[in-house]
Tab-separated table of C-alpha atoms in Angstrom:
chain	number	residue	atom	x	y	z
A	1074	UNK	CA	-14.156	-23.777	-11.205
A	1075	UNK	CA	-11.795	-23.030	-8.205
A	1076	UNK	CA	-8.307	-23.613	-8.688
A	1077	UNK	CA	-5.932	-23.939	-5.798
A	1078	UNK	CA	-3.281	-21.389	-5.513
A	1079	UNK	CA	-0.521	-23.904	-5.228
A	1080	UNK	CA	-1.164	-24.477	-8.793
A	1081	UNK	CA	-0.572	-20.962	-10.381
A	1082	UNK	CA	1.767	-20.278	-7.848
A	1083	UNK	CA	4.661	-20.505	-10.448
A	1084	UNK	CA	3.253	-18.950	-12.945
A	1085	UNK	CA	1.754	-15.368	-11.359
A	1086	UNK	CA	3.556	-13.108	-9.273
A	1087	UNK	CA	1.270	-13.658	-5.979
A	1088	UNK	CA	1.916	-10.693	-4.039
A	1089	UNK	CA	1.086	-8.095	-6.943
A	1090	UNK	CA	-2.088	-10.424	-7.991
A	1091	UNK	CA	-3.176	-10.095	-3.831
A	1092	UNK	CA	-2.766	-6.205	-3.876
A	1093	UNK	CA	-4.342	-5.982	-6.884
A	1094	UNK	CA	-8.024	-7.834	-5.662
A	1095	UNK	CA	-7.603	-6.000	-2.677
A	1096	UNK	CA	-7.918	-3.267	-4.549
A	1097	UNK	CA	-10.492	-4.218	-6.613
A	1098	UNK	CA	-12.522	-4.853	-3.472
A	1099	UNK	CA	-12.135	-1.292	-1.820
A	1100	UNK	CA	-13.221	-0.111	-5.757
A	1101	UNK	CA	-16.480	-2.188	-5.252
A	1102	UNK	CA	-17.011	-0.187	-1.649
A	1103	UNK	CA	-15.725	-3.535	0.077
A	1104	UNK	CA	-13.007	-2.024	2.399
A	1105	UNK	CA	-13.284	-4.681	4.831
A	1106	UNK	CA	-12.423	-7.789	2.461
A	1107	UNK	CA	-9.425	-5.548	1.041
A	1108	UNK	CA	-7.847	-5.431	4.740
A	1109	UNK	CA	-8.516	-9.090	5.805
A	1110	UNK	CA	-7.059	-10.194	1.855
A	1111	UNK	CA	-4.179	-7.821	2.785
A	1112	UNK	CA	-3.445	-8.936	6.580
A	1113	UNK	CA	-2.948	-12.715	5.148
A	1114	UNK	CA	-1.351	-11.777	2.412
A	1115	UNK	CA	1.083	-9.872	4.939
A	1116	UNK	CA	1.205	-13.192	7.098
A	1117	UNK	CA	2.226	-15.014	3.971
A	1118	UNK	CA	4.751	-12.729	2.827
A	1119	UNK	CA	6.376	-10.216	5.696
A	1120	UNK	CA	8.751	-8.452	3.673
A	1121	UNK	CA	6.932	-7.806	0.589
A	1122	UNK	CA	7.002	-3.989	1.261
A	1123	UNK	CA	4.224	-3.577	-1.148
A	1124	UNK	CA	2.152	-5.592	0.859
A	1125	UNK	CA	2.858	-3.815	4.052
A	1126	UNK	CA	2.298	-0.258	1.945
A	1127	UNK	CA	-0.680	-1.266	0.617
A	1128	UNK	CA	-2.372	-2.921	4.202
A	1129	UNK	CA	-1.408	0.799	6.035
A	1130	UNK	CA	-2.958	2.141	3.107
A	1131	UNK	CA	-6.412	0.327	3.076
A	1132	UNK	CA	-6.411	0.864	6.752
A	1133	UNK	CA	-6.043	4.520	6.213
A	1134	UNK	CA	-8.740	4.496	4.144
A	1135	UNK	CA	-11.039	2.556	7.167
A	1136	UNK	CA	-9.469	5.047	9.590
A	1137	UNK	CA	-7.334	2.098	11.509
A	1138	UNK	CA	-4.722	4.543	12.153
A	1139	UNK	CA	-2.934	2.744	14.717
A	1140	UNK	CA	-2.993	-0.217	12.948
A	1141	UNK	CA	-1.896	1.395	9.767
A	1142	UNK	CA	1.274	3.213	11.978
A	1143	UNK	CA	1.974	-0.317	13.246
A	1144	UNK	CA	2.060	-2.168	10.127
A	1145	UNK	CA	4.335	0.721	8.376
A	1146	UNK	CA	6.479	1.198	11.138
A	1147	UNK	CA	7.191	-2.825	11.763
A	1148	UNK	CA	8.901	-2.736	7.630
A	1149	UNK	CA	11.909	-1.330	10.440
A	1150	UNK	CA	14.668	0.961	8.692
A	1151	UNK	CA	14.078	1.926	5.172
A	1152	UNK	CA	16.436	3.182	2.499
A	1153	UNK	CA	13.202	4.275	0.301
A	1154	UNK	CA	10.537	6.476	1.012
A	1155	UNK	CA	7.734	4.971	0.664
A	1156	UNK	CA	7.176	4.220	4.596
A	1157	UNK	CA	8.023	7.945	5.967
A	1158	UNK	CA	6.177	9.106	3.392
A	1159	UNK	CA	3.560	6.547	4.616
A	1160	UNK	CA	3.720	7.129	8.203
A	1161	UNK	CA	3.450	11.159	7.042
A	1162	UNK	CA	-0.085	10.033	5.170
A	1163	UNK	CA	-1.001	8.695	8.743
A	1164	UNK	CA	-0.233	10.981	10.635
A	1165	UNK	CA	-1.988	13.882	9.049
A	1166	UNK	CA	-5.259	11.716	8.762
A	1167	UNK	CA	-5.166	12.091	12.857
A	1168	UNK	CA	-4.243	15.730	12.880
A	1169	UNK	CA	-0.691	15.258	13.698
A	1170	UNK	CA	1.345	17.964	12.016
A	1171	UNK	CA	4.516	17.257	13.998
A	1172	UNK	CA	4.635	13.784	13.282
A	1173	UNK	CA	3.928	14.010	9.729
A	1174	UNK	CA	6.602	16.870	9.248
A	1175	UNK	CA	9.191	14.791	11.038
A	1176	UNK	CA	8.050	11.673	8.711
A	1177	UNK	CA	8.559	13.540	5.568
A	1178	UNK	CA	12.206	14.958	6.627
A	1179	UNK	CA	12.910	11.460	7.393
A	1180	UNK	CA	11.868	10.646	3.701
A	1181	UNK	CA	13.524	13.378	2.362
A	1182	UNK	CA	16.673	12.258	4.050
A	1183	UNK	CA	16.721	9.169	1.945
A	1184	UNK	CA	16.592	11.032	-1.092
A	1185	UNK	CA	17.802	14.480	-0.491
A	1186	UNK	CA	18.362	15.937	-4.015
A	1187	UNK	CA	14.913	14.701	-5.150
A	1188	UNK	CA	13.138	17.445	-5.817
A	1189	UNK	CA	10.045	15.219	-6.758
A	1190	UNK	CA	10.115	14.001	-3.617
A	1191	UNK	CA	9.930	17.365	-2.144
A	1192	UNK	CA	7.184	18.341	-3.972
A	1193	UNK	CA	5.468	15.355	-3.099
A	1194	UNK	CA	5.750	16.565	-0.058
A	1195	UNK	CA	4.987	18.985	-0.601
A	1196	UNK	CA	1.330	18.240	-2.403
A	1197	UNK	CA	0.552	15.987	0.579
A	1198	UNK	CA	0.473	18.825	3.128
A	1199	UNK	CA	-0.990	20.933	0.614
A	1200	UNK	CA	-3.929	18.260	0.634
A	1201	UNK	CA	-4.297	18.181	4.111
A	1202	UNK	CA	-4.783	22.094	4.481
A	1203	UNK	CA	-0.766	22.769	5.699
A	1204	UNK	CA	-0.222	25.236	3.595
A	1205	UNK	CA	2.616	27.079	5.499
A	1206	UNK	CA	4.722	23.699	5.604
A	1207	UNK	CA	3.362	23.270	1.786
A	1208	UNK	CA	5.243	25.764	0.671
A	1209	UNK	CA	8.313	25.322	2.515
A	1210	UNK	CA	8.435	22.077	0.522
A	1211	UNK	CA	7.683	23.635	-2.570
A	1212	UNK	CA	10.348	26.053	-2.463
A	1213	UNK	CA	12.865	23.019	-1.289
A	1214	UNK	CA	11.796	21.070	-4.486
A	1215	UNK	CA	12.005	24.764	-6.853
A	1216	UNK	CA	16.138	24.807	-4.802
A	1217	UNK	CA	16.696	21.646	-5.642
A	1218	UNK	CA	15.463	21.440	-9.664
A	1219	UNK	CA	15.745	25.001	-10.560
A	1220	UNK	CA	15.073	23.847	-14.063
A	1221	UNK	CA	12.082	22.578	-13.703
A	1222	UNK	CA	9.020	24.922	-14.235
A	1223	UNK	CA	6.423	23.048	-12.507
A	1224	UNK	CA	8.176	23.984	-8.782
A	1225	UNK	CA	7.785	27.576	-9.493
């Protein structure tokens, strides 16, 4: 039995619910369905910054780069993160080492005694075979939390 959405509407927190079957789909190798659910769930709900995190990200994964850039970089100015961080994913998936380092100072700037954060960083460029830049962020997260062993 279908049951309109109108119905539940009240009762379950739509946004979550749509990022979490678009997930589901890219888990069952359906990539496609998990952007389409995405894009209309973005139509429905523009500012839902999960939403727009999670559309750049299943684009990412279907290498729609521009798409993905577009989608983060329309959120506009951010006090979190999440979207440099985002925009950093993208552009090292298209080689762009510039772009990506200027993306993660420009998360770093909104949280600059995070050391996390740094080694986040840190770990991303690491992943993408930076490791020059990697450890520039790893010794910025080991400055900033001394105390914690991990960064060393």
């Amino acid at each position: 039995m279908k049951v309109p959405l109108s119905w539940v509407k009240d009762f379950v927190d739509l946004p979550d619910s749509l990022i979490d079957l678009a997930r589901v789909e890219e888990a069952m190798g359906d990539s496609g369905a998990a952007v389409r659910r995405l894009r209309t769930a973005l139509g429905a709900h523009p500012k839902v910054l999960p939403i727009r995190l999670a559309l750049a990200d299943a684009l990412l994964g279907t290498h729609q780069y521009g798409e993905a850039r577009s989608v983060l970089e329309a959120a506009g100015p951010q006090t979190s993160a999440a979207v440099p961080f985002a925009l950093a994913r993208v552009a090292l998936a298209q080689g762009d080492l510039k772009a990506a380092d200027t993306a993660l100072d420009q998360a770093s700037a909104t949280q600059p005694h995070n050391g996390a954060l740094a080694e986040d960083a840190g770990l991303l460029l690491m992943q993408a075979g930076q490791y020059s830049a990697a450890l520039a962020r790893f010794a910025k997260a080991t400055e900033l939390t001394p105390e914690n062993a991990s960064y060393w």
